[in-house]
CSV table of C-alpha atoms and ligand atoms in Angstrom, one decimal:
chain,number,residue,atom,x,y,z
A,987,MET,CA,-34.2,15.6,-3.2
A,988,ASN,CA,-31.2,14.1,-4.9
A,989,ILE,CA,-30.1,10.8,-3.7
A,990,CYS,CA,-27.1,12.1,-2.9
A,991,LEU,CA,-28.6,14.1,0.1
A,992,THR,CA,-31.0,12.3,1.9
A,993,ASP,CA,-28.4,12.2,4.8
A,994,LYS,CA,-29.9,14.3,7.9
A,995,ILE,CA,-26.7,16.5,7.6
A,996,PHE,CA,-28.0,17.7,3.9
A,997,LYS,CA,-31.2,18.8,5.2
A,998,VAL,CA,-29.3,21.0,8.4
A,999,LEU,CA,-27.1,22.5,5.6
A,1000,SER,CA,-29.7,23.5,3.5
A,1001,GLU,CA,-32.0,25.1,6.4
A,1002,VAL,CA,-28.8,27.1,7.3
A,1003,VAL,CA,-27.8,28.3,4.3
A,1004,THR,CA,-31.2,28.8,3.0
A,1005,GLY,CA,-31.7,31.0,5.9
A,1006,GLU,CA,-28.3,33.1,5.6
A,1007,ASN,CA,-29.1,33.6,2.5
A,1008,VAL,CA,-25.8,32.3,1.2
A,1009,LYS,CA,-25.3,29.9,-1.6
A,1010,ALA,CA,-23.6,26.8,-1.2
A,1011,TYR,CA,-22.7,23.1,-2.6
A,1012,VAL,CA,-21.6,20.2,-1.9
A,1013,ILE,CA,-18.7,19.4,-4.3
A,1014,GLY,CA,-16.0,16.8,-4.9
A,1015,GLY,CA,-15.8,13.3,-4.2
A,1016,TRP,CA,-18.6,12.5,-2.1
A,1017,VAL,CA,-20.5,14.1,-5.7
A,1018,ARG,CA,-18.5,12.0,-7.7
A,1019,ASP,CA,-19.0,8.5,-5.7
A,1020,CYS,CA,-22.5,9.1,-4.8
A,1021,LEU,CA,-23.2,9.2,-8.7
A,1022,LEU,CA,-20.9,5.9,-9.3
A,1023,LYS,CA,-22.7,4.3,-6.4
A,1024,ARG,CA,-19.5,4.0,-4.7
A,1025,ASP,CA,-18.9,3.3,-1.1
A,1026,HIS,CA,-17.4,6.7,0.4
A,1027,ALA,CA,-14.9,5.1,2.2
A,1028,ASP,CA,-13.8,8.4,4.3
A,1029,LYS,CA,-17.0,9.6,4.5
A,1030,ASP,CA,-15.4,13.1,3.4
A,1031,ILE,CA,-18.0,15.6,2.5
A,1032,ASP,CA,-16.7,19.2,1.2
A,1033,ILE,CA,-18.9,22.2,0.8
A,1034,VAL,CA,-18.2,24.9,-1.0
A,1035,VAL,CA,-19.7,28.3,0.1
A,1036,ILE,CA,-19.8,31.8,-1.9
A,1037,GLY,CA,-19.0,33.5,1.2
A,1038,SER,CA,-17.6,32.3,4.3
A,1039,GLY,CA,-17.0,28.8,4.3
A,1040,ILE,CA,-16.4,29.3,8.6
A,1041,ASP,CA,-19.0,31.4,9.5
A,1042,ILE,CA,-21.2,28.6,7.6
A,1043,ALA,CA,-19.4,25.8,9.4
A,1044,ARG,CA,-20.3,27.8,12.5
A,1045,LYS,CA,-23.8,27.8,12.0
A,1046,THR,CA,-24.3,24.2,10.8
A,1047,ALA,CA,-22.3,22.5,13.8
A,1048,LYS,CA,-24.5,24.8,16.2
A,1049,ARG,CA,-27.9,23.5,14.5
A,1050,LEU,CA,-26.6,19.8,14.8
A,1051,ASN,CA,-25.1,19.9,18.0
A,1052,PRO,CA,-23.8,22.7,20.1
A,1053,LYS,CA,-21.3,20.9,21.7
A,1054,ILE,CA,-19.4,20.1,18.3
A,1055,LYS,CA,-16.0,21.4,18.0
A,1056,VAL,CA,-15.4,23.2,14.7
A,1057,THR,CA,-11.7,23.4,13.4
A,1058,ILE,CA,-11.1,26.6,12.1
A,1059,PHE,CA,-8.1,27.1,9.3
A,1060,ARG,CA,-8.1,31.2,8.9
A,1061,ASN,CA,-5.3,31.3,6.7
A,1062,PHE,CA,-6.7,28.8,4.4
A,1063,GLY,CA,-10.7,30.3,5.1
A,1064,THR,CA,-11.7,27.0,5.4
A,1065,ALA,CA,-13.3,25.4,8.4
A,1066,MET,CA,-14.1,21.7,9.3
A,1067,PHE,CA,-15.9,19.6,11.9
A,1068,ARG,CA,-16.8,15.8,12.6
A,1069,TYR,CA,-20.1,14.6,12.8
A,1070,GLU,CA,-21.2,10.9,13.6
A,1071,ASP,CA,-19.3,9.2,10.5
A,1072,TYR,CA,-18.4,12.4,8.4
A,1073,ASP,CA,-15.8,14.6,8.0
A,1074,ILE,CA,-17.2,18.0,7.0
A,1075,GLU,CA,-15.0,20.6,5.2
A,1076,PHE,CA,-15.9,23.9,4.4
A,1077,VAL,CA,-14.5,26.4,1.7
A,1078,GLY,CA,-15.4,29.7,0.4
A,1079,ALA,CA,-15.4,29.7,-3.1
A,1080,ARG,CA,-11.8,31.3,-4.5
A,1081,LYS,CA,-10.4,33.0,-7.5
A,1082,GLU,CA,-7.2,31.7,-6.4
A,1083,SER,CA,-5.8,28.5,-7.7
A,1084,TYR,CA,-7.0,25.6,-5.6
A,1085,ARG,CA,-4.4,24.7,-3.3
A,1086,ARG,CA,-4.4,21.9,-0.5
A,1087,GLY,CA,-1.5,22.4,1.7
A,1088,SER,CA,-0.2,25.2,0.2
A,1089,ARG,CA,0.8,28.0,2.7
A,1090,LYS,CA,-0.2,30.8,0.9
A,1091,PRO,CA,-3.8,32.5,2.2
A,1092,ALA,CA,-6.5,32.1,0.1
A,1093,VAL,CA,-6.9,35.6,-1.7
A,1094,GLU,CA,-10.0,36.5,-3.9
A,1095,ASN,CA,-13.2,35.3,-3.9
A,1096,GLY,CA,-15.1,34.0,-6.5
A,1097,THR,CA,-17.9,32.4,-7.8
A,1098,LEU,CA,-18.9,28.6,-7.7
A,1099,GLU,CA,-17.5,28.1,-11.5
A,1100,ASP,CA,-14.5,29.8,-10.1
A,1101,ASP,CA,-13.8,27.2,-7.8
A,1102,GLN,CA,-14.6,24.6,-9.9
A,1103,LYS,CA,-12.5,25.3,-12.8
A,1104,ARG,CA,-9.7,25.4,-10.1
A,1105,ARG,CA,-10.3,21.5,-9.0
A,1106,ASP,CA,-8.6,18.5,-10.5
A,1107,PHE,CA,-10.6,16.6,-12.3
A,1108,THR,CA,-14.1,17.5,-14.0
A,1109,ILE,CA,-15.7,14.4,-12.5
A,1110,ASN,CA,-14.3,15.9,-9.2
A,1111,ALA,CA,-15.5,19.4,-9.9
A,1112,LEU,CA,-19.3,18.4,-10.0
A,1113,ALA,CA,-21.7,20.5,-7.4
A,1114,ILE,CA,-25.1,19.8,-6.0
A,1115,SER,CA,-27.3,22.8,-4.8
A,1116,LEU,CA,-28.3,23.1,-1.2
A,1117,ASN,CA,-30.1,26.3,-1.6
A,1118,ALA,CA,-34.0,25.9,-1.4
A,1119,GLY,CA,-34.5,27.6,-4.7
A,1120,ASP,CA,-32.5,24.7,-6.8
A,1121,LEU,CA,-31.9,22.4,-4.1
A,1122,GLY,CA,-30.5,18.9,-5.4
A,1123,GLU,CA,-29.6,20.4,-8.7
A,1124,PHE,CA,-26.1,19.6,-10.5
A,1125,LEU,CA,-24.0,22.3,-11.3
A,1126,ASP,CA,-21.4,20.8,-14.0
A,1127,PRO,CA,-20.2,23.4,-16.3
A,1128,PHE,CA,-17.3,21.0,-17.5
A,1129,GLY,CA,-19.2,18.2,-18.4
A,1130,GLY,CA,-18.1,15.9,-15.2
A,1131,ILE,CA,-21.6,13.7,-15.7
A,1132,ALA,CA,-20.6,12.8,-19.0
A,1133,ASP,CA,-16.8,12.1,-18.3
A,1134,LEU,CA,-18.2,9.9,-15.1
A,1135,ARG,CA,-20.5,8.4,-17.8
A,1136,ASN,CA,-17.6,7.5,-20.1
A,1137,ARG,CA,-15.2,6.9,-17.9
A,1138,LEU,CA,-12.8,9.4,-18.4
A,1139,ILE,CA,-10.1,11.5,-16.4
A,1140,ARG,CA,-10.0,15.2,-17.6
A,1141,THR,CA,-9.2,18.3,-16.4
A,1142,PRO,CA,-11.6,21.0,-16.1
A,1143,LEU,CA,-9.0,23.6,-17.5
A,1144,GLU,CA,-6.2,23.3,-19.9
A,1145,PRO,CA,-4.3,20.4,-18.5
A,1146,GLY,CA,-0.7,22.3,-18.2
A,1147,LYS,CA,-2.6,25.1,-15.8
A,1148,THR,CA,-4.0,22.4,-13.3
A,1149,PHE,CA,-1.0,20.5,-13.2
A,1150,SER,CA,1.0,23.3,-12.5
A,1151,ASP,CA,-1.3,24.2,-9.8
A,1152,ASP,CA,-0.2,21.3,-8.5
A,1153,PRO,CA,1.7,18.5,-9.4
A,1154,LEU,CA,0.5,15.9,-7.1
A,1155,ARG,CA,-2.8,16.0,-9.4
A,1156,MET,CA,-0.5,13.9,-12.0
A,1157,LEU,CA,-0.4,11.1,-9.5
A,1158,ARG,CA,-4.0,11.7,-8.6
A,1159,ALA,CA,-4.9,11.1,-12.4
A,1160,ILE,CA,-3.6,7.9,-12.3
A,1161,ARG,CA,-4.8,6.7,-8.9
A,1162,PHE,CA,-8.1,7.8,-10.1
A,1163,ALA,CA,-8.2,5.9,-13.7
A,1164,THR,CA,-6.8,2.8,-11.2
A,1165,GLN,CA,-9.5,3.3,-8.6
A,1166,LEU,CA,-12.3,3.7,-11.0
A,1167,ASN,CA,-11.1,1.9,-13.9
A,1168,PHE,CA,-11.2,4.9,-16.0
A,1169,HIS,CA,-9.0,6.1,-19.2
A,1170,ILE,CA,-7.2,9.3,-18.7
A,1171,GLU,CA,-7.7,11.3,-21.5
A,1172,ASP,CA,-5.2,11.9,-24.0
A,1173,LYS,CA,-4.5,15.4,-23.5
A,1174,THR,CA,-4.4,15.0,-20.1
A,1175,PHE,CA,-2.0,12.1,-20.1
A,1176,ARG,CA,0.0,13.6,-22.8
A,1177,SER,CA,0.3,16.8,-20.2
A,1178,ILE,CA,1.4,14.3,-17.4
A,1179,ALA,CA,4.3,13.3,-19.5
A,1180,GLU,CA,5.3,16.5,-20.5
A,1181,ASN,CA,5.3,17.8,-16.6
A,1182,VAL,CA,6.6,14.8,-15.1
A,1183,GLU,CA,9.6,16.9,-13.6
A,1184,ARG,CA,7.4,19.0,-11.4
A,1185,ILE,CA,6.4,15.8,-9.3
A,1186,ARG,CA,9.8,16.5,-7.8
A,1187,ILE,CA,8.7,19.5,-5.9
A,1188,VAL,CA,5.8,17.4,-4.3
A,1189,SER,CA,6.9,16.3,-0.6
A,1190,ALA,CA,7.4,12.3,-0.4
A,1191,GLU,CA,4.6,12.0,2.0
A,1192,ARG,CA,1.9,13.3,-0.6
A,1193,ILE,CA,3.6,10.8,-2.8
A,1194,ILE,CA,3.2,7.8,-1.0
A,1195,THR,CA,0.0,8.5,-0.1
A,1196,GLU,CA,-1.2,8.2,-3.6
A,1197,LEU,CA,0.9,5.1,-4.4
A,1198,ASN,CA,-0.4,3.4,-1.3
A,1199,LYS,CA,-3.9,4.0,-3.1
A,1200,ILE,CA,-2.7,2.3,-5.8
A,1201,ILE,CA,-1.4,-0.6,-4.1
A,1202,MET,CA,-4.9,-0.8,-2.7
A,1203,CYS,CA,-7.0,-1.0,-5.8
A,1204,GLU,CA,-8.3,-4.2,-7.0
A,1205,ILE,CA,-5.8,-3.8,-10.0
A,1206,PRO,CA,-2.7,-2.2,-9.1
A,1207,SER,CA,-0.7,-3.0,-12.2
A,1208,ARG,CA,-2.8,-0.9,-14.3
A,1209,GLY,CA,-1.8,2.1,-12.0
A,1210,PHE,CA,1.8,1.1,-12.5
A,1211,VAL,CA,1.7,0.6,-16.0
A,1212,LEU,CA,0.6,4.6,-16.2
A,1213,LEU,CA,3.1,5.5,-13.8
A,1214,GLU,CA,5.4,3.8,-16.1
A,1215,GLN,CA,4.6,5.1,-19.2
A,1216,ALA,CA,4.1,8.7,-18.0
A,1217,GLY,CA,7.8,8.6,-16.8
A,1218,LEU,CA,6.6,9.5,-13.4
A,1219,LEU,CA,8.1,5.8,-12.2
A,1220,ARG,CA,11.4,6.6,-13.0
A,1221,ILE,CA,11.5,9.7,-11.0
A,1222,ILE,CA,9.4,8.5,-7.8
A,1223,PHE,CA,10.4,5.1,-7.6
A,1224,PRO,CA,13.7,4.3,-9.7
A,1225,GLU,CA,14.4,1.1,-8.1
A,1226,LEU,CA,11.0,-0.4,-9.6
A,1227,ASP,CA,11.8,1.5,-12.6
A,1228,ASN,CA,15.1,-0.2,-12.9
A,1229,LEU,CA,13.3,-3.9,-13.3
A,1230,ARG,CA,12.4,-2.8,-16.8
A,1231,GLY,CA,13.6,-4.3,-19.9
A,1232,VAL,CA,14.7,-7.7,-21.1
A,1233,ASP,CA,18.2,-8.8,-22.1
A,1234,LYS,CA,19.2,-11.1,-24.4
A,1235,LYS,CA,22.5,-12.8,-24.8
A,1236,GLU,CA,23.6,-15.8,-27.3
A,1237,GLY,CA,19.6,-16.2,-27.9
A,1238,LYS,CA,18.7,-16.3,-24.2
A,1239,ALA,CA,16.5,-13.6,-22.6
A,1240,HIS,CA,15.3,-13.3,-19.1
A,1241,LYS,CA,11.9,-12.1,-18.1
A,1242,ASP,CA,11.1,-8.4,-17.7
A,1243,ASN,CA,11.1,-8.3,-13.6
A,1244,PHE,CA,8.9,-4.5,-14.0
A,1245,HIS,CA,5.6,-6.6,-15.3
A,1246,HIS,CA,6.4,-10.1,-13.6
A,1247,SER,CA,6.8,-8.1,-10.6
A,1248,ILE,CA,3.2,-6.0,-10.9
A,1249,LYS,CA,1.7,-9.0,-12.2
A,1250,VAL,CA,2.6,-10.8,-8.8
A,1251,LEU,CA,1.4,-7.6,-7.2
A,1252,ASP,CA,-2.0,-8.0,-8.8
A,1253,ASN,CA,-2.0,-11.6,-7.9
A,1254,ILE,CA,-1.5,-11.1,-4.4
A,1255,SER,CA,-4.0,-8.6,-4.2
A,1256,LYS,CA,-6.8,-10.9,-5.0
A,1257,ARG,CA,-6.1,-12.9,-1.9
A,1258,THR,CA,-5.3,-10.4,0.4
A,1259,ASP,CA,-5.6,-6.7,1.6
A,1260,ASN,CA,-2.4,-6.3,4.0
A,1261,ILE,CA,-1.2,-3.5,2.1
A,1262,TRP,CA,2.4,-4.7,3.4
A,1263,LEU,CA,2.1,-8.1,1.8
A,1264,ARG,CA,1.2,-6.4,-1.4
A,1265,TRP,CA,4.2,-4.2,-0.8
A,1266,ALA,CA,6.3,-7.6,-0.3
A,1267,ALA,CA,5.0,-8.9,-3.5
A,1268,LEU,CA,5.8,-5.5,-5.2
A,1269,LEU,CA,9.4,-5.6,-4.1
A,1270,HIS,CA,10.0,-9.0,-4.0
A,1271,ASP,CA,12.7,-8.9,-6.9
A,1272,ILE,CA,14.0,-5.6,-6.2
A,1273,ALA,CA,17.5,-6.5,-6.3
A,1274,LYS,CA,17.5,-8.5,-9.6
A,1275,PRO,CA,19.2,-5.7,-11.7
A,1276,VAL,CA,22.2,-5.5,-9.2
A,1277,THR,CA,22.2,-9.4,-9.1
A,1278,LYS,CA,22.0,-9.9,-12.5
A,1279,LYS,CA,24.5,-12.2,-14.1
A,1280,TYR,CA,24.9,-14.4,-17.3
A,1281,SER,CA,27.0,-17.5,-18.3
A,1282,PRO,CA,26.9,-19.2,-21.5
A,1283,GLU,CA,26.7,-22.1,-19.1
A,1284,SER,CA,23.5,-21.5,-16.9
A,1285,GLY,CA,22.4,-18.5,-18.8
A,1286,TRP,CA,21.1,-15.6,-16.6
A,1287,SER,CA,21.0,-15.7,-12.8
A,1288,PHE,CA,19.9,-13.2,-9.9
A,1289,HIS,CA,21.9,-15.0,-7.1
A,1290,GLY,CA,21.3,-13.8,-4.0
A,1291,HIS,CA,18.5,-11.7,-4.8
A,1292,GLU,CA,16.3,-12.4,-2.5
A,1293,TYR,CA,18.9,-11.5,0.2
A,1294,ILE,CA,20.3,-8.3,-0.8
A,1295,GLY,CA,16.8,-7.1,-1.9
A,1296,SER,CA,15.7,-7.5,1.7
A,1297,LYS,CA,18.9,-5.4,2.8
A,1298,MET,CA,17.5,-2.7,0.0
A,1299,ILE,CA,14.3,-2.3,1.5
A,1300,PRO,CA,15.2,0.1,4.6
A,1301,ASP,CA,16.6,2.7,2.1
A,1302,ILE,CA,13.8,2.5,-0.1
A,1303,PHE,CA,11.4,3.0,2.8
A,1304,ARG,CA,13.1,5.8,4.4
A,1305,LYS,CA,13.4,7.7,0.9
A,1306,MET,CA,9.9,7.2,0.6
A,1307,LYS,CA,8.4,7.7,4.2
A,1308,LEU,CA,7.3,4.4,4.8
A,1309,PRO,CA,7.6,3.4,8.2
A,1310,LEU,CA,10.6,2.0,9.4
A,1311,ASN,CA,9.3,-0.8,12.0
A,1312,ASP,CA,7.9,-4.0,12.2
A,1313,LYS,CA,5.8,-3.7,8.7
A,1314,MET,CA,9.3,-2.9,7.3
A,1315,LYS,CA,10.8,-6.1,9.1
A,1316,TYR,CA,8.1,-8.0,8.1
A,1317,VAL,CA,8.6,-6.9,4.1
A,1318,GLN,CA,12.0,-7.7,4.3
A,1319,LYS,CA,11.3,-11.0,6.1
A,1320,LEU,CA,9.2,-12.2,3.3
A,1321,ILE,CA,11.4,-11.1,0.5
A,1322,ASP,CA,14.6,-12.8,2.1
A,1323,LEU,CA,12.3,-16.2,2.5
A,1324,HIS,CA,10.5,-16.2,-0.8
A,1325,LEU,CA,12.6,-18.5,-2.7
A,1326,ARG,CA,12.5,-21.1,0.1
A,1327,PRO,CA,9.1,-22.6,-0.6
A,1328,ILE,CA,10.2,-22.9,-4.2
A,1329,ALA,CA,13.6,-24.7,-3.3
A,1330,LEU,CA,11.5,-27.0,-1.0
A,1331,SER,CA,9.2,-27.9,-3.6
A,1332,GLN,CA,11.7,-28.8,-6.2
A,1333,GLU,CA,14.2,-30.9,-4.1
A,1334,GLU,CA,13.4,-34.1,-2.0
A,1335,VAL,CA,11.9,-32.0,0.6
A,1336,THR,CA,13.1,-33.1,4.4
A,1337,ASP,CA,11.3,-32.5,7.7
A,1338,SER,CA,14.0,-30.7,8.8
A,1339,ALA,CA,14.0,-28.1,5.8
A,1340,ILE,CA,10.6,-27.9,6.9
A,1341,ARG,CA,11.1,-27.1,10.7
A,1342,ARG,CA,14.0,-24.6,9.5
A,1343,LEU,CA,11.4,-22.6,7.3
A,1344,LEU,CA,8.4,-22.5,10.0
A,1345,PHE,CA,11.0,-21.4,12.6
A,1346,GLU,CA,12.5,-18.5,10.3
A,1347,ALA,CA,9.0,-17.3,9.0
A,1348,GLY,CA,7.1,-18.1,12.4
A,1349,ASP,CA,3.3,-16.8,12.1
A,1350,ASP,CA,4.2,-14.9,8.7
A,1351,ILE,CA,4.3,-18.5,7.1
A,1352,ASP,CA,1.1,-18.0,5.3
A,1353,ASP,CA,1.6,-15.0,4.4
A,1354,LEU,CA,5.0,-16.4,2.7
A,1355,MET,CA,3.1,-19.6,1.1
A,1356,LEU,CA,0.7,-16.7,-0.8
A,1357,LEU,CA,3.4,-14.7,-1.9
A,1358,CYS,CA,5.0,-17.8,-3.3
A,1359,GLU,CA,1.8,-18.8,-5.0
A,1360,ALA,CA,1.5,-15.3,-6.6
A,1361,ASP,CA,4.7,-15.3,-7.7
A,1362,ILE,CA,3.9,-17.8,-10.5
A,1363,THR,CA,3.2,-15.8,-13.7
A,1364,SER,CA,3.7,-18.6,-16.3
A,1365,LYS,CA,1.4,-18.2,-19.2
A,1366,ASN,CA,2.1,-22.1,-19.8
A,1367,GLU,CA,-0.9,-23.7,-17.7
A,1368,ALA,CA,0.7,-26.9,-17.4
A,1369,LYS,CA,3.8,-25.6,-15.6
A,1370,LYS,CA,1.5,-23.4,-13.5
A,1371,THR,CA,-0.9,-26.3,-12.4
A,1372,ARG,CA,2.8,-28.1,-11.8
A,1373,HIS,CA,4.0,-25.3,-9.4
A,1374,LEU,CA,0.7,-24.9,-7.9
A,1375,GLU,CA,0.6,-28.8,-7.2
A,1376,ASN,CA,4.1,-28.5,-5.6
A,1377,PHE,CA,3.1,-25.9,-3.4
A,1378,ARG,CA,0.3,-27.7,-1.7
A,1379,TYR,CA,2.5,-30.5,-1.2
A,1380,VAL,CA,4.6,-28.0,0.9
A,1381,ARG,CA,2.0,-26.8,2.7
A,1382,GLU,CA,0.6,-29.9,3.6
A,1383,LYS,CA,4.2,-30.7,5.1
A,1384,LEU,CA,4.4,-27.3,6.8
A,1385,ARG,CA,1.0,-28.6,8.5
A,1386,GLU,CA,2.2,-31.9,9.0
A,1387,ILE,CA,5.3,-30.9,11.3
A,1388,GLU,CA,3.7,-28.2,12.7
A,1389,GLU,CA,1.2,-30.2,14.4
A,1390,LYS,CA,4.0,-32.7,15.3
A,1391,ASP,CA,7.0,-30.0,16.4
A,1392,GLU,CA,5.2,-27.0,16.8
A,1393,VAL,CA,8.4,-24.8,16.2
A,1394,ARG,CA,6.1,-22.1,14.3
A,1395,ASN,CA,6.5,-19.9,17.8
A,1396,PHE,CA,9.6,-21.6,18.6
A,1397,GLN,CA,10.1,-21.4,22.5
A,1398,PRO,CA,13.0,-23.8,23.8
A,1399,PRO,CA,12.2,-26.5,26.0
A,1400,VAL,CA,15.4,-25.5,28.5
A,1401,ASP,CA,15.6,-21.7,28.7
A,1402,GLY,CA,18.2,-19.7,29.1
A,1403,CYS,CA,17.6,-19.2,33.2
A,1404,GLU,CA,17.8,-23.2,33.5
A,1405,ILE,CA,21.1,-23.4,32.1
A,1406,ILE,CA,22.7,-20.6,34.1
A,1407,LYS,CA,21.1,-22.5,37.3
A,1408,THR,CA,22.1,-25.5,36.2
A,1409,PHE,CA,25.6,-24.8,35.7
A,1410,GLY,CA,25.9,-21.9,38.2
A,1411,ILE,CA,27.6,-20.0,35.6
A,1412,LYS,CA,26.5,-15.9,34.6
A,1413,PRO,CA,24.7,-14.9,32.1
A,1414,GLY,CA,27.2,-14.8,28.7
A,1415,ARG,CA,28.8,-16.8,25.5
A,1416,GLU,CA,28.1,-20.1,27.0
A,1417,VAL,CA,24.6,-20.0,27.8
A,1418,GLY,CA,24.1,-18.6,24.0
A,1419,ILE,CA,26.4,-21.9,23.0
A,1420,ILE,CA,23.9,-24.3,24.9
A,1421,LYS,CA,20.7,-22.6,23.6
A,1422,ASN,CA,21.8,-22.9,20.0
A,1423,ALA,CA,22.9,-26.8,20.2
A,1424,ILE,CA,19.6,-27.3,21.7
A,1425,ARG,CA,17.5,-25.2,19.2
A,1426,GLU,CA,19.7,-27.0,16.0
A,1427,ALA,CA,18.9,-30.3,17.6
A,1428,ILE,CA,15.3,-29.8,17.5
A,1429,LEU,CA,15.5,-28.2,13.8
A,1430,ASP,CA,17.4,-30.9,12.6
A,1431,GLY,CA,15.1,-33.7,14.0
A,1432,ILE,CA,17.8,-34.8,16.0
A,1433,ILE,CA,15.6,-34.5,19.4
A,1434,PRO,CA,11.8,-34.1,19.4
A,1435,ASN,CA,10.6,-30.3,20.6
A,1436,GLU,CA,10.6,-31.8,24.3
A,1437,TYR,CA,12.0,-31.3,27.9
A,1438,LYS,CA,13.9,-34.4,28.9
A,1439,ALA,CA,15.6,-34.9,25.5
A,1440,ALA,CA,16.7,-30.8,25.2
A,1441,ARG,CA,17.7,-31.3,29.0
A,1442,LYS,CA,19.9,-33.9,27.7
A,1443,ILE,CA,21.7,-32.0,25.1
A,1444,MET,CA,21.9,-29.3,27.8
A,1445,LEU,CA,24.4,-31.3,30.0
A,1446,GLU,CA,26.1,-32.7,27.0
A,1447,LYS,CA,27.1,-29.5,25.5
A,1448,GLY,CA,28.0,-28.1,28.8
A,1449,LYS,CA,30.3,-31.2,29.3
A,1450,GLU,CA,32.1,-29.7,26.3
A,1451,LEU,CA,32.3,-26.5,27.2
A,1452,GLY,CA,34.3,-27.8,30.6
A,1453,LEU,CA,31.0,-26.8,32.8
A,1454,THR,CA,29.4,-29.1,35.6
A,1455,PRO,CA,26.4,-29.1,36.6
A,1456,SER,CA,26.2,-27.4,40.2
A,1457,GLY,CA,24.8,-29.8,42.8
A,1458,ARG,CA,21.4,-29.3,43.7
B,1539,LIG,N1,-8.8,18.8,-5.0
B,1539,LIG,C1,-8.2,19.1,-6.0
B,1539,LIG,N2,-7.2,19.0,-5.9
B,1539,LIG,C2,-5.9,18.2,-5.4
B,1539,LIG,C3,-6.5,17.5,-4.4
B,1539,LIG,C4,-8.1,18.0,-3.8
B,1539,LIG,O1,-8.7,19.8,-6.8
B,1539,LIG,N3,-4.9,18.4,-5.7
B,1539,LIG,C5,-10.3,18.9,-5.0
B,1539,LIG,C6,-11.0,18.1,-5.5
B,1539,LIG,O2,-12.2,18.5,-6.3
B,1539,LIG,C7,-11.5,16.9,-4.5
B,1539,LIG,C8,-11.6,17.5,-3.3
B,1539,LIG,O3,-10.7,18.6,-3.6
B,1539,LIG,O4,-12.6,16.2,-5.2
B,1539,LIG,C9,-11.5,16.6,-2.2
B,1539,LIG,O5,-10.3,16.0,-2.5
B,1539,LIG,P1,-9.8,14.8,-1.6
B,1539,LIG,O6,-10.4,14.5,-0.3
B,1539,LIG,O7,-8.5,14.5,-1.7
B,1539,LIG,O8,-10.4,13.7,-2.8
B,1539,LIG,P2,-11.8,13.2,-3.1
B,1539,LIG,O9,-12.0,13.4,-4.5
B,1539,LIG,O10,-12.5,13.5,-2.0
B,1539,LIG,O11,-11.1,11.4,-3.0
B,1539,LIG,P3,-10.5,10.5,-2.5
B,1539,LIG,O12,-11.4,10.6,-0.8
B,1539,LIG,O13,-10.4,9.0,-3.0
B,1539,LIG,O14,-9.3,11.0,-2.0
């Protein structure tokens, strides 16, 4: 038996289809990943049946375990069930365009080859027989195996036809090229460039799924370079596309912020699989175009780009259907703070500046430091080493101060309740003022982060505000 078909599920499938005298094949990502000896991340198995996919799904599920619930999408002629770790999806072979997510019912039944040629890429159109007569045999009419060997993304049909059937496939081509480190065949790539406008009919949800997969690749910049070269980036992510280009005045040029941003993304991807930290890296300089200024004295500047950038995030996230929750706030915070450790590493650093950074970054301080280190993209090795050393020093100081003052998850040593009780007042403005005074005194290092000292500040500030402690 073929190495891809050693799991029990394939044995049962083969018995069912052979018993029913129906032809069926494993097809798509499972076959591709098996040949590439790649982990099946999501364990999706696609089965194409020359006949009723729904019928075979029901019979297979029953044989595996009568309790399995089969979900049927009659309109699409598909059915699926979950078995152990697998999601097994059955579809009847069709002549109609293969369209996931289309509201159109599947119409005409077709042969295996009809079905294969309606798929996105040759490497995804490979099938393995489940039938007793030729069990485990590959059916590869479009040269998918050779393309896997040559690391090539290519459409089975004329690319224009494949992409007009489902324009999302243009993004999928780039996503697979990035994930697998494959090359997109020239004709296929040219066709993407010609058809970019059609991406506009694809929903933001489907686009972001692909974009997130690109961001989670080992070297995501490859995908972004392809998106840019094809002309897709300006349509699906204009804010990132705007970072492209270099301006020159009086012989002074600034760096290309698009290439810098995707390099930072690559750098951080070596250190983390946290998708939101990767997003923060990609977006950290997003406000550079809108804050860009030139002056003959100081050259190019992007004042406030960290603050404006963090303010741009909600609109970008909303448009791209990214979550508008604590993940977004985390990205905003990292962008807002991304220059702070650099500033600290350049000047004579005071304890209070370190304390303030710890206080503002809280538990995200380590991620912020990772972002800052990833932000060093200089090709000058000496400069790079110097920056990294400065950051090492900042990290050391952070550790030292945190040990001493514990401001990372700052809990005021005297809280609002105590202020209210002490002065016999109602919750309101004065409580806020006193709490602030205590926090500022601790962050400035005027007092230690301790109860006794904080209570003293409370009483002093209360006096200033005309409050007297209610006798106890
Ligand atoms: N497919 C297609 N066109 C699409 C989406 C999917 O032709 N727009 C076909 C391909 O044959 C693909 C199969 O459906 O292999 C399964 O699709 P999907 O599960 O989305 O992708 P996989 O190839 O399994 O890869 P991955 O799990 O990495 O997304």
